[in-house]
Amino acid sequence: MGFSYQNHILHAESVAIADLMKTYGSPLYVYSRTDIEYNWHLFSHAFGIHPHLVCYAVKANSNLAVLSVLAKIGSGFDVVSNGELERILLAGADASRCVFSGVAKTNIEIKRALEVGIFCFNVESMAEMIRIEQVAKEMSMQAPISLRVNPDVDAKTHPYISTGLKENKFGVDIDDAIPIYKMAYNSPYLKVKGIDCHIGSQLTKISPFLDALDKVLELVAKLGKLNIHVTHLDLGGGVGIKYDNEQTIDINAYISSILDKVGSLKIILEPGRAIVGNAGIFVTKVEFLKQNSDKSFAIIDGAMNDLLRPSFYQAYHQVLPIDENAEGIDAHWDLVGPICETGDFLAKNRRLSLSEGDYLALMSAGAYGSTMSSNYNSRPRVAEVMVLGSQYTLVRERETIQDLFNKEYMIND
Ligand code: LLP
């Protein structure tokens, strides 16, 4: 696939990572366009002729290059803010293939989404439904809506990325959905389109998705009896990827088990991680090696501000040397960054042969890598590159020190 060793040298498609580091410096995010397109097609093809929309979840990686590549192959998008909406429009997306999720859409966001003609709002509460109705009324329009229900299913993933339990802030309790649908059905400014749920992220088994789907289908039947007919089901994102050797979901099996249950209802999915996660890596340089009697630290130039997942979720990213034959000190290393926090690590206890100046790749960093980065410790955000075959393009410039101050003002008295 996109990243592999060729003659013991790590490549992105046909480009040696070392060449990219020479051209663009370190640290660096590198994406494989072939992988991104391949992953999206896996979802799309699995539906066959069944009506469907694969709405890439922009939050996973919102780089304009990623979005434009997906827009060109006909992807829909799942956005959660005006920023994401404007990004996809700039990237050439067709708004009528986009859904708008998120628990607190502002009046401005609702108005803009209606102006550009999005496919559907995924509404998260009665209060939000009333706000959408109000904006649609002011614009003399009908807002397409789907209610995000909370099916109370345990996604069995990290608690921070589990979203379908009653204790989570998302959606409305599935048992409270009917009065909200009745209100929407009776409003001249709202058009009931579907039901939405998203139970969590990085799921590695199909069964929680199917449990949620069963509950959603019960609601479809109850609504049908009230003459409220939905035309689509949006089952959210959440398909997990391989970070290590874990077993994960077979996308064909997942989609065919959905299709077995849903009759002719159109299906929307919102995969983020499964499209871009394995299609990106984060490359960092070993600055210093520091060993004491208990610990071996490789101090790298990348940090938690660049790739937050290890510090935030104790997430595992595989670490690969960019030269498989590189010789150095063989030990179990903790990869730690330059930030003044004990939690600033990208990997722990990894057996590697290291020398100062080596480059290391943190694999599967394409999703929730760059989008969760920050300027903590006044570190400029890193550059991003997209590779296709033997071609490569800079898709985000490295920030400069000046960029860090651009929007700030001193007090001059
Ligand atoms: N749809 C909704 C409504 C979502 O909240 C999410 C992710 C997705 C779709 C896409 O889920 P995916 O297919 O990527 O699992 N930062 C965390 C993940 C947070 C996911 C938030 N919502 C991480 O780095 O693991």
Tab-separated table of C-alpha atoms and ligand atoms in Angstrom:
chain	number	residue	atom	x	y	z
A	1	MET	CA	0.000	0.000	0.000
A	2	GLY	CA	1.096	3.639	0.296
A	3	PHE	CA	3.989	3.143	2.696
A	4	SER	CA	6.435	0.297	2.298
A	5	TYR	CA	10.103	-0.604	2.391
A	6	GLN	CA	11.749	-0.788	-1.005
A	7	ASN	CA	15.327	-2.122	-0.716
A	8	HIS	CA	15.093	-1.490	3.042
A	9	ILE	CA	14.324	2.194	2.552
A	10	LEU	CA	10.890	3.472	3.612
A	11	HIS	CA	8.930	4.943	0.726
A	12	ALA	CA	5.681	6.831	0.322
A	13	GLU	CA	4.426	5.250	-2.904
A	14	SER	CA	7.592	5.528	-5.075
A	15	VAL	CA	9.257	8.353	-3.174
A	16	ALA	CA	11.958	7.729	-0.561
A	17	ILE	CA	11.024	9.446	2.700
A	18	ALA	CA	14.633	10.602	3.030
A	19	ASP	CA	14.218	12.670	-0.153
A	20	LEU	CA	11.141	14.370	1.279
A	21	MET	CA	13.010	15.175	4.492
A	22	LYS	CA	15.843	16.710	2.471
A	23	THR	CA	13.400	18.855	0.519
A	24	TYR	CA	10.960	19.911	3.229
A	25	GLY	CA	12.762	19.484	6.560
A	26	SER	CA	11.579	17.846	9.769
A	27	PRO	CA	9.078	17.087	11.233
A	28	LEU	CA	6.756	16.358	8.337
A	29	TYR	CA	3.362	14.836	7.636
A	30	VAL	CA	3.311	12.712	4.466
A	31	TYR	CA	0.108	11.488	2.775
A	32	SER	CA	-0.430	8.906	0.052
A	33	ARG	CA	-3.076	10.038	-2.434
A	34	THR	CA	-3.432	6.505	-3.803
A	35	ASP	CA	-4.296	5.177	-0.342
A	36	ILE	CA	-6.832	7.922	0.322
A	37	GLU	CA	-8.649	7.249	-2.939
A	38	TYR	CA	-8.430	3.475	-2.501
A	39	ASN	CA	-9.915	3.635	1.004
A	40	TRP	CA	-12.805	5.827	-0.122
A	41	HIS	CA	-13.561	3.496	-3.047
A	42	LEU	CA	-13.624	0.509	-0.665
A	43	PHE	CA	-16.631	2.071	1.040
A	44	SER	CA	-18.298	3.279	-2.104
A	45	HIS	CA	-17.910	0.016	-4.069
A	46	ALA	CA	-19.168	-2.101	-1.194
A	47	PHE	CA	-22.605	-0.486	-1.594
A	48	GLY	CA	-22.930	-1.588	-5.208
A	49	ILE	CA	-26.125	-0.108	-6.631
A	50	HIS	CA	-27.758	0.422	-3.235
A	51	PRO	CA	-28.498	4.152	-2.747
A	52	HIS	CA	-25.748	5.555	-0.549
A	53	LEU	CA	-23.562	8.511	0.247
A	54	VAL	CA	-20.064	8.210	1.674
A	55	CYS	CA	-19.537	11.460	3.562
A	56	TYR	CA	-15.893	11.746	4.579
A	57	ALA	CA	-15.645	13.177	8.124
A	58	VAL	CA	-13.581	16.306	7.552
A	59	LYS	CA	-12.387	16.510	11.158
A	60	ALA	CA	-10.077	13.542	10.593
A	61	ASN	CA	-7.907	15.503	8.170
A	62	SER	CA	-9.099	18.787	6.718
A	63	ASN	CA	-6.123	19.637	4.524
A	64	LEU	CA	-7.436	21.152	1.285
A	65	ALA	CA	-5.429	18.658	-0.752
A	66	VAL	CA	-7.122	15.739	1.006
A	67	LEU	CA	-10.536	17.339	0.547
A	68	SER	CA	-9.986	18.181	-3.111
A	69	VAL	CA	-8.776	14.679	-3.922
A	70	LEU	CA	-11.914	13.267	-2.306
A	71	ALA	CA	-14.200	15.849	-3.930
A	72	LYS	CA	-12.819	14.877	-7.356
A	73	ILE	CA	-13.794	11.232	-6.875
A	74	GLY	CA	-17.321	12.235	-5.837
A	75	SER	CA	-17.129	12.024	-2.060
A	76	GLY	CA	-19.740	13.591	0.157
A	77	PHE	CA	-18.565	15.272	3.362
A	78	ASP	CA	-19.547	15.416	7.004
A	79	VAL	CA	-18.759	18.848	8.444
A	80	VAL	CA	-19.098	20.172	11.980
A	81	SER	CA	-18.348	23.883	11.640
A	82	ASN	CA	-18.421	26.801	9.272
A	83	GLY	CA	-14.681	26.405	8.900
A	84	GLU	CA	-15.081	22.855	7.646
A	85	LEU	CA	-17.982	23.878	5.407
A	86	GLU	CA	-15.963	26.637	3.749
A	87	ARG	CA	-13.025	24.264	3.340
A	88	ILE	CA	-15.046	21.697	1.433
A	89	LEU	CA	-16.649	24.332	-0.765
A	90	LEU	CA	-13.214	25.713	-1.598
A	91	ALA	CA	-12.043	22.179	-2.332
A	92	GLY	CA	-14.783	21.826	-4.946
A	93	ALA	CA	-17.298	19.717	-3.017
A	94	ASP	CA	-20.918	19.473	-4.016
A	95	ALA	CA	-22.833	20.833	-0.998
A	96	SER	CA	-25.860	18.713	-1.842
A	97	ARG	CA	-23.748	15.662	-0.895
A	98	CYS	CA	-22.828	17.014	2.537
A	99	VAL	CA	-24.212	16.585	6.017
A	100	PHE	CA	-23.722	18.998	8.897
A	101	SER	CA	-23.156	17.388	12.315
A	102	GLY	CA	-22.204	18.832	15.711
A	103	VAL	CA	-24.001	19.610	18.966
A	104	ALA	CA	-24.156	23.406	18.766
A	105	LYS	CA	-24.627	24.791	15.293
A	106	THR	CA	-24.732	28.580	15.367
A	107	ASN	CA	-27.253	30.740	13.504
A	108	ILE	CA	-24.501	31.788	11.115
A	109	GLU	CA	-23.566	28.162	10.391
A	110	ILE	CA	-27.185	27.139	9.820
A	111	LYS	CA	-27.798	30.088	7.507
A	112	ARG	CA	-24.695	29.395	5.435
A	113	ALA	CA	-25.474	25.687	5.180
A	114	LEU	CA	-28.974	26.479	3.945
A	115	GLU	CA	-27.675	29.041	1.451
A	116	VAL	CA	-25.301	26.537	-0.129
A	117	GLY	CA	-27.887	23.758	-0.102
A	118	ILE	CA	-26.483	21.008	2.124
A	119	PHE	CA	-28.086	17.589	1.994
A	120	CYS	CA	-29.084	17.397	5.642
A	121	PHE	CA	-28.516	18.718	9.165
A	122	ASN	CA	-27.806	16.039	11.732
A	123	VAL	CA	-29.708	17.613	14.609
A	124	GLU	CA	-28.576	16.868	18.138
A	125	SER	CA	-31.352	18.262	20.382
A	126	MET	CA	-34.842	19.756	20.428
A	127	ALA	CA	-33.317	23.165	21.164
A	128	GLU	CA	-31.136	22.908	18.090
A	129	MET	CA	-34.106	21.787	15.988
A	130	ILE	CA	-35.985	24.930	17.072
A	131	ARG	CA	-32.990	27.094	16.169
A	132	ILE	CA	-32.758	25.512	12.715
A	133	GLU	CA	-36.496	25.993	12.202
A	134	GLN	CA	-36.196	29.662	13.147
A	135	VAL	CA	-33.345	30.317	10.706
A	136	ALA	CA	-35.132	28.441	7.917
A	137	LYS	CA	-38.274	30.492	8.594
A	138	GLU	CA	-36.325	33.760	8.347
A	139	MET	CA	-34.970	32.566	5.011
A	140	SER	CA	-38.390	31.257	3.878
A	141	MET	CA	-36.830	27.860	3.345
A	142	GLN	CA	-37.318	24.282	4.413
A	143	ALA	CA	-34.341	22.846	6.291
A	144	PRO	CA	-33.621	19.148	5.646
A	145	ILE	CA	-33.144	17.381	8.971
A	146	SER	CA	-32.178	14.073	10.473
A	147	LEU	CA	-32.174	13.553	14.234
A	148	ARG	CA	-29.063	12.117	15.837
A	149	VAL	CA	-30.307	9.506	18.245
A	150	ASN	CA	-28.332	7.922	20.973
A	151	PRO	CA	-28.999	4.173	20.848
A	152	ASP	CA	-27.195	3.503	24.160
A	153	VAL	CA	-24.793	0.989	22.689
A	154	ASP	CA	-21.347	0.423	24.129
A	155	ALA	CA	-18.876	0.878	21.272
A	156	LYS	CA	-16.127	-0.714	23.424
A	157	THR	CA	-13.544	1.837	22.451
A	158	HIS	CA	-11.552	4.464	24.381
A	159	PRO	CA	-13.974	6.398	26.654
A	160	TYR	CA	-12.985	9.740	25.039
A	161	ILE	CA	-14.083	8.510	21.606
A	162	SER	CA	-17.161	6.536	22.643
A	163	THR	CA	-20.254	8.586	21.852
A	164	GLY	CA	-23.327	6.361	21.798
A	165	LEU	CA	-23.928	5.885	25.519
A	166	LYS	CA	-26.597	7.708	27.528
A	167	GLU	CA	-23.856	9.417	29.529
A	168	ASN	CA	-22.433	11.123	26.389
A	169	LYS	CA	-23.315	14.680	25.337
A	170	PHE	CA	-24.254	13.674	21.791
A	171	GLY	CA	-27.677	13.193	20.228
A	172	VAL	CA	-30.996	12.580	21.933
A	173	ASP	CA	-32.032	9.493	23.815
A	174	ILE	CA	-33.641	7.195	21.240
A	175	ASP	CA	-36.698	6.882	23.495
A	176	ASP	CA	-37.212	10.656	23.382
A	177	ALA	CA	-37.015	10.952	19.601
A	178	ILE	CA	-40.680	10.638	18.612
A	179	PRO	CA	-41.974	13.988	19.960
A	180	ILE	CA	-39.067	15.743	18.242
A	181	TYR	CA	-39.865	14.055	14.922
A	182	LYS	CA	-43.531	15.011	15.336
A	183	MET	CA	-42.558	18.622	15.858
A	184	ALA	CA	-40.321	18.544	12.759
A	185	TYR	CA	-42.963	16.783	10.686
A	186	ASN	CA	-45.536	19.445	11.564
A	187	SER	CA	-43.264	22.383	10.815
A	188	PRO	CA	-43.518	23.997	7.369
A	189	TYR	CA	-39.863	24.999	7.696
A	190	LEU	CA	-38.421	21.555	8.377
A	191	LYS	CA	-38.230	18.551	6.101
A	192	VAL	CA	-37.738	15.193	7.817
A	193	LYS	CA	-35.152	13.228	5.863
A	194	GLY	CA	-33.516	10.616	8.036
A	195	ILE	CA	-32.198	9.254	11.303
A	196	ASP	CA	-28.589	9.598	12.320
A	197	CYS	CA	-26.370	7.916	14.883
A	198	HIS	CA	-22.650	7.764	15.540
A	199	ILE	CA	-21.666	5.514	18.420
A	200	GLY	CA	-17.939	6.064	18.596
A	201	SER	CA	-14.630	5.949	16.827
A	202	GLN	CA	-11.977	3.282	16.237
A	203	LEU	CA	-14.454	0.402	16.564
A	204	THR	CA	-12.859	-2.924	15.771
A	205	LYS	CA	-16.011	-5.079	15.731
A	206	ILE	CA	-19.145	-4.897	13.609
A	207	SER	CA	-21.587	-6.012	16.322
A	208	PRO	CA	-22.006	-2.644	18.135
A	209	PHE	CA	-22.861	-1.017	14.783
A	210	LEU	CA	-25.491	-3.658	14.108
A	211	ASP	CA	-26.941	-3.358	17.615
A	212	ALA	CA	-27.297	0.384	17.017
A	213	LEU	CA	-28.828	-0.220	13.592
A	214	ASP	CA	-31.441	-2.580	15.076
A	215	LYS	CA	-32.521	0.103	17.519
A	216	VAL	CA	-32.644	2.719	14.768
A	217	LEU	CA	-34.771	0.397	12.610
A	218	GLU	CA	-37.246	-0.003	15.477
A	219	LEU	CA	-37.556	3.772	15.486
A	220	VAL	CA	-38.063	3.826	11.694
A	221	ALA	CA	-40.983	1.421	12.139
A	222	LYS	CA	-42.530	3.453	14.977
A	223	LEU	CA	-42.260	6.647	12.924
A	224	GLY	CA	-43.788	4.887	9.932
A	225	LYS	CA	-46.871	4.103	12.014
A	226	LEU	CA	-47.200	7.847	12.638
A	227	ASN	CA	-46.930	8.441	8.905
A	228	ILE	CA	-43.465	9.968	9.302
A	229	HIS	CA	-41.349	8.308	6.644
A	230	VAL	CA	-37.590	8.729	6.683
A	231	THR	CA	-35.699	8.185	3.460
A	232	HIS	CA	-32.194	7.621	4.758
A	233	LEU	CA	-30.217	6.279	7.691
A	234	ASP	CA	-26.894	7.849	8.578
A	235	LEU	CA	-24.832	5.403	10.612
A	236	GLY	CA	-21.963	7.815	11.257
A	237	GLY	CA	-18.281	6.961	11.126
A	238	GLY	CA	-16.239	4.898	13.514
A	239	VAL	CA	-14.725	2.072	11.454
A	240	GLY	CA	-11.412	1.299	13.128
A	241	ILE	CA	-8.034	0.874	11.458
A	242	LYS	CA	-4.983	-1.222	12.221
A	243	TYR	CA	-2.526	0.728	14.365
A	244	ASP	CA	-0.687	-2.381	15.515
A	245	ASN	CA	-1.635	-5.979	14.857
A	246	GLU	CA	-5.216	-5.717	16.008
A	247	GLN	CA	-8.035	-7.355	14.099
A	248	THR	CA	-10.307	-4.740	12.647
A	249	ILE	CA	-13.443	-4.395	10.543
A	250	ASP	CA	-13.736	-5.751	7.024
A	251	ILE	CA	-15.526	-2.952	5.196
A	252	ASN	CA	-17.298	-5.240	2.707
A	253	ALA	CA	-18.621	-7.422	5.512
A	254	TYR	CA	-19.695	-4.359	7.492
A	255	ILE	CA	-21.597	-2.795	4.617
A	256	SER	CA	-23.204	-6.014	3.432
A	257	SER	CA	-24.457	-6.718	6.952
A	258	ILE	CA	-26.030	-3.246	6.978
A	259	LEU	CA	-27.642	-3.797	3.577
A	260	ASP	CA	-29.093	-7.111	4.781
A	261	LYS	CA	-31.224	-5.181	7.247
A	262	VAL	CA	-32.252	-1.876	5.705
A	263	GLY	CA	-34.472	-2.640	2.735
A	264	SER	CA	-34.337	0.183	0.220
A	265	LEU	CA	-33.433	2.978	2.648
A	266	LYS	CA	-30.519	5.105	1.466
A	267	ILE	CA	-27.472	4.680	3.683
A	268	ILE	CA	-25.063	7.430	4.641
A	269	LEU	CA	-21.735	6.683	6.316
A	270	GLU	CA	-19.309	9.245	7.724
A	271	PRO	CA	-15.922	7.527	7.802
A	272	GLY	CA	-12.941	9.690	8.689
A	273	ARG	CA	-10.154	7.588	10.161
A	274	ALA	CA	-10.793	4.648	7.822
A	275	ILE	CA	-10.169	6.900	4.806
A	276	VAL	CA	-7.072	8.809	5.891
A	277	GLY	CA	-5.653	7.112	9.006
A	278	ASN	CA	-3.358	4.630	7.311
A	279	ALA	CA	-2.798	6.995	4.399
A	280	GLY	CA	-0.531	9.301	6.400
A	281	ILE	CA	2.644	9.199	8.479
A	282	PHE	CA	4.442	11.650	10.721
A	283	VAL	CA	8.196	11.765	10.282
A	284	THR	CA	10.478	13.110	12.992
A	285	LYS	CA	14.218	13.344	13.607
A	286	VAL	CA	16.166	11.978	16.559
A	287	GLU	CA	17.899	14.963	18.139
A	288	PHE	CA	19.587	13.339	21.139
A	289	LEU	CA	19.843	9.950	22.763
A	290	LYS	CA	19.795	10.019	26.533
A	291	GLN	CA	20.205	6.860	28.585
A	292	ASN	CA	20.326	6.302	32.318
A	293	SER	CA	20.277	3.092	34.340
A	294	ASP	CA	16.489	2.703	33.981
A	295	LYS	CA	15.466	4.426	30.797
A	296	SER	CA	16.478	5.099	27.240
A	297	PHE	CA	15.073	8.310	25.816
A	298	ALA	CA	15.211	9.309	22.180
A	299	ILE	CA	14.544	13.040	22.170
A	300	ILE	CA	12.899	13.853	18.860
A	301	ASP	CA	11.973	17.089	17.116
A	302	GLY	CA	8.273	16.155	16.906
A	303	ALA	CA	6.057	16.584	19.935
A	304	MET	CA	2.579	16.309	21.430
A	305	ASN	CA	1.584	19.587	19.776
A	306	ASP	CA	2.201	17.960	16.371
A	307	LEU	CA	0.668	14.548	17.112
A	308	LEU	CA	-1.476	14.611	20.243
A	309	ARG	CA	-2.965	11.120	20.127
A	310	PRO	CA	-0.313	9.275	22.179
A	311	SER	CA	-0.421	11.805	25.046
A	312	PHE	CA	-4.175	12.326	24.922
A	313	TYR	CA	-5.509	8.800	24.421
A	314	GLN	CA	-2.402	6.725	25.149
A	315	ALA	CA	-2.761	5.865	21.464
A	316	TYR	CA	-0.273	3.502	19.852
A	317	HIS	CA	1.442	4.420	16.602
A	318	GLN	CA	3.933	2.004	15.117
A	319	VAL	CA	7.447	3.486	14.827
A	320	LEU	CA	9.568	2.558	11.804
A	321	PRO	CA	13.086	3.661	10.904
A	322	ILE	CA	13.269	5.214	7.455
A	323	ASP	CA	16.350	3.062	6.798
A	324	GLU	CA	15.748	-0.519	7.933
A	325	ASN	CA	19.482	-1.251	7.984
A	326	ALA	CA	20.447	1.789	10.038
A	327	GLU	CA	22.842	0.791	12.791
A	328	GLY	CA	22.887	2.404	16.185
A	329	ILE	CA	22.276	1.761	19.848
A	330	ASP	CA	19.904	-1.145	20.227
A	331	ALA	CA	17.543	-0.506	23.168
A	332	HIS	CA	13.934	-0.066	24.219
A	333	TRP	CA	13.402	3.625	23.616
A	334	ASP	CA	10.798	6.138	24.761
A	335	LEU	CA	10.323	8.737	22.028
A	336	VAL	CA	9.886	12.063	23.789
A	337	GLY	CA	9.462	15.560	22.378
A	338	PRO	CA	10.938	18.934	23.329
A	339	ILE	CA	7.774	20.186	25.091
A	340	CYS	CA	7.902	20.950	28.803
A	341	GLU	CA	5.401	18.275	29.864
A	342	THR	CA	6.044	14.812	31.205
A	343	GLY	CA	3.173	13.653	28.978
A	344	ASP	CA	5.034	14.748	25.861
A	345	PHE	CA	5.778	11.411	24.253
A	346	LEU	CA	4.958	9.865	20.897
A	347	ALA	CA	5.825	6.266	21.727
A	348	LYS	CA	7.066	4.231	24.668
A	349	ASN	CA	9.357	1.286	25.077
A	350	ARG	CA	10.059	0.587	21.395
A	351	ARG	CA	12.920	-1.684	20.413
A	352	LEU	CA	14.954	0.215	17.815
A	353	SER	CA	18.587	0.708	16.798
A	354	LEU	CA	19.047	4.451	16.936
A	355	SER	CA	21.659	7.100	16.269
A	356	GLU	CA	21.308	10.840	16.578
A	357	GLY	CA	20.122	12.345	13.307
A	358	ASP	CA	18.012	9.311	12.318
A	359	TYR	CA	14.524	9.858	10.961
A	360	LEU	CA	11.631	7.825	12.349
A	361	ALA	CA	8.151	7.428	10.924
A	362	LEU	CA	5.099	7.282	13.181
A	363	MET	CA	2.703	5.241	11.112
A	364	SER	CA	-1.080	5.631	10.699
A	365	ALA	CA	-0.939	9.318	11.542
A	366	GLY	CA	-3.136	10.561	8.688
A	367	ALA	CA	-6.269	10.901	10.842
A	368	TYR	CA	-6.519	13.238	13.833
A	369	GLY	CA	-2.834	14.093	13.471
A	370	SER	CA	-2.487	17.446	11.793
A	371	THR	CA	-6.081	18.471	12.615
A	372	MET	CA	-5.435	18.121	16.355
A	373	SER	CA	-2.087	19.904	16.268
A	374	SER	CA	-1.488	23.185	18.099
A	375	ASN	CA	1.144	25.852	18.631
A	376	TYR	CA	1.815	24.871	22.251
A	377	ASN	CA	5.252	26.026	23.388
A	378	SER	CA	5.127	28.426	20.395
A	379	ARG	CA	6.052	25.688	17.990
A	380	PRO	CA	5.142	26.399	14.357
A	381	ARG	CA	2.880	23.772	12.772
A	382	VAL	CA	4.751	21.355	10.538
A	383	ALA	CA	4.656	21.050	6.753
A	384	GLU	CA	2.501	18.466	4.945
A	385	VAL	CA	3.230	16.714	1.663
A	386	MET	CA	1.086	14.562	-0.611
A	387	VAL	CA	2.628	11.836	-2.743
A	388	LEU	CA	1.222	10.216	-5.872
A	389	GLY	CA	3.455	7.625	-7.527
A	390	SER	CA	6.824	9.300	-7.958
A	391	GLN	CA	5.381	12.834	-7.712
A	392	TYR	CA	5.066	14.853	-4.563
A	393	THR	CA	3.542	18.215	-3.673
A	394	LEU	CA	3.729	20.477	-0.666
A	395	VAL	CA	0.138	20.746	0.570
A	396	ARG	CA	0.769	22.821	3.668
A	397	GLU	CA	3.732	25.087	4.245
A	398	ARG	CA	5.599	24.865	7.498
A	399	GLU	CA	4.522	27.801	9.668
A	400	THR	CA	7.115	30.478	10.289
A	401	ILE	CA	7.912	32.111	13.596
A	402	GLN	CA	6.236	35.269	12.263
A	403	ASP	CA	3.028	33.266	11.661
A	404	LEU	CA	2.880	32.658	15.404
A	405	PHE	CA	2.447	36.362	16.164
A	406	ASN	CA	0.374	37.441	13.185
A	407	LYS	CA	-2.940	37.914	14.980
A	408	GLU	CA	-1.619	39.190	18.292
A	409	TYR	CA	-1.135	42.717	19.626
A	410	MET	CA	1.068	44.125	22.338
A	411	ILE	CA	-0.119	46.611	24.925
A	412	ASN	CA	1.842	49.743	24.151
A	413	ASP	CA	1.568	52.074	27.125
B	1	LLP	N1	-19.292	11.388	12.437
B	1	LLP	C1	-19.356	11.980	13.630
B	1	LLP	C2	-20.617	12.584	14.055
B	1	LLP	C3	-18.231	12.007	14.466
B	1	LLP	O1	-18.295	12.582	15.667
B	1	LLP	C4	-17.020	11.410	14.028
B	1	LLP	C5	-15.815	11.435	14.863
B	1	LLP	C6	-16.995	10.824	12.744
B	1	LLP	C7	-18.152	10.814	11.983
B	1	LLP	C8	-15.770	10.183	12.168
B	1	LLP	O2	-15.385	9.092	12.943
B	1	LLP	P1	-14.214	8.113	12.422
B	1	LLP	O3	-14.721	7.413	11.196
B	1	LLP	O4	-13.029	8.961	12.128
B	1	LLP	O5	-13.993	7.193	13.565
B	1	LLP	N2	-9.621	12.420	17.888
B	1	LLP	C9	-9.979	11.051	18.110
B	1	LLP	C10	-11.198	10.652	17.321
B	1	LLP	C11	-12.393	11.539	17.587
B	1	LLP	C12	-13.576	11.174	16.735
B	1	LLP	C13	-14.637	12.207	16.841
B	1	LLP	N3	-15.766	12.001	16.017
B	1	LLP	C14	-8.770	10.161	17.803
B	1	LLP	O6	-7.707	10.687	17.484
B	1	LLP	O7	-8.856	8.953	17.937
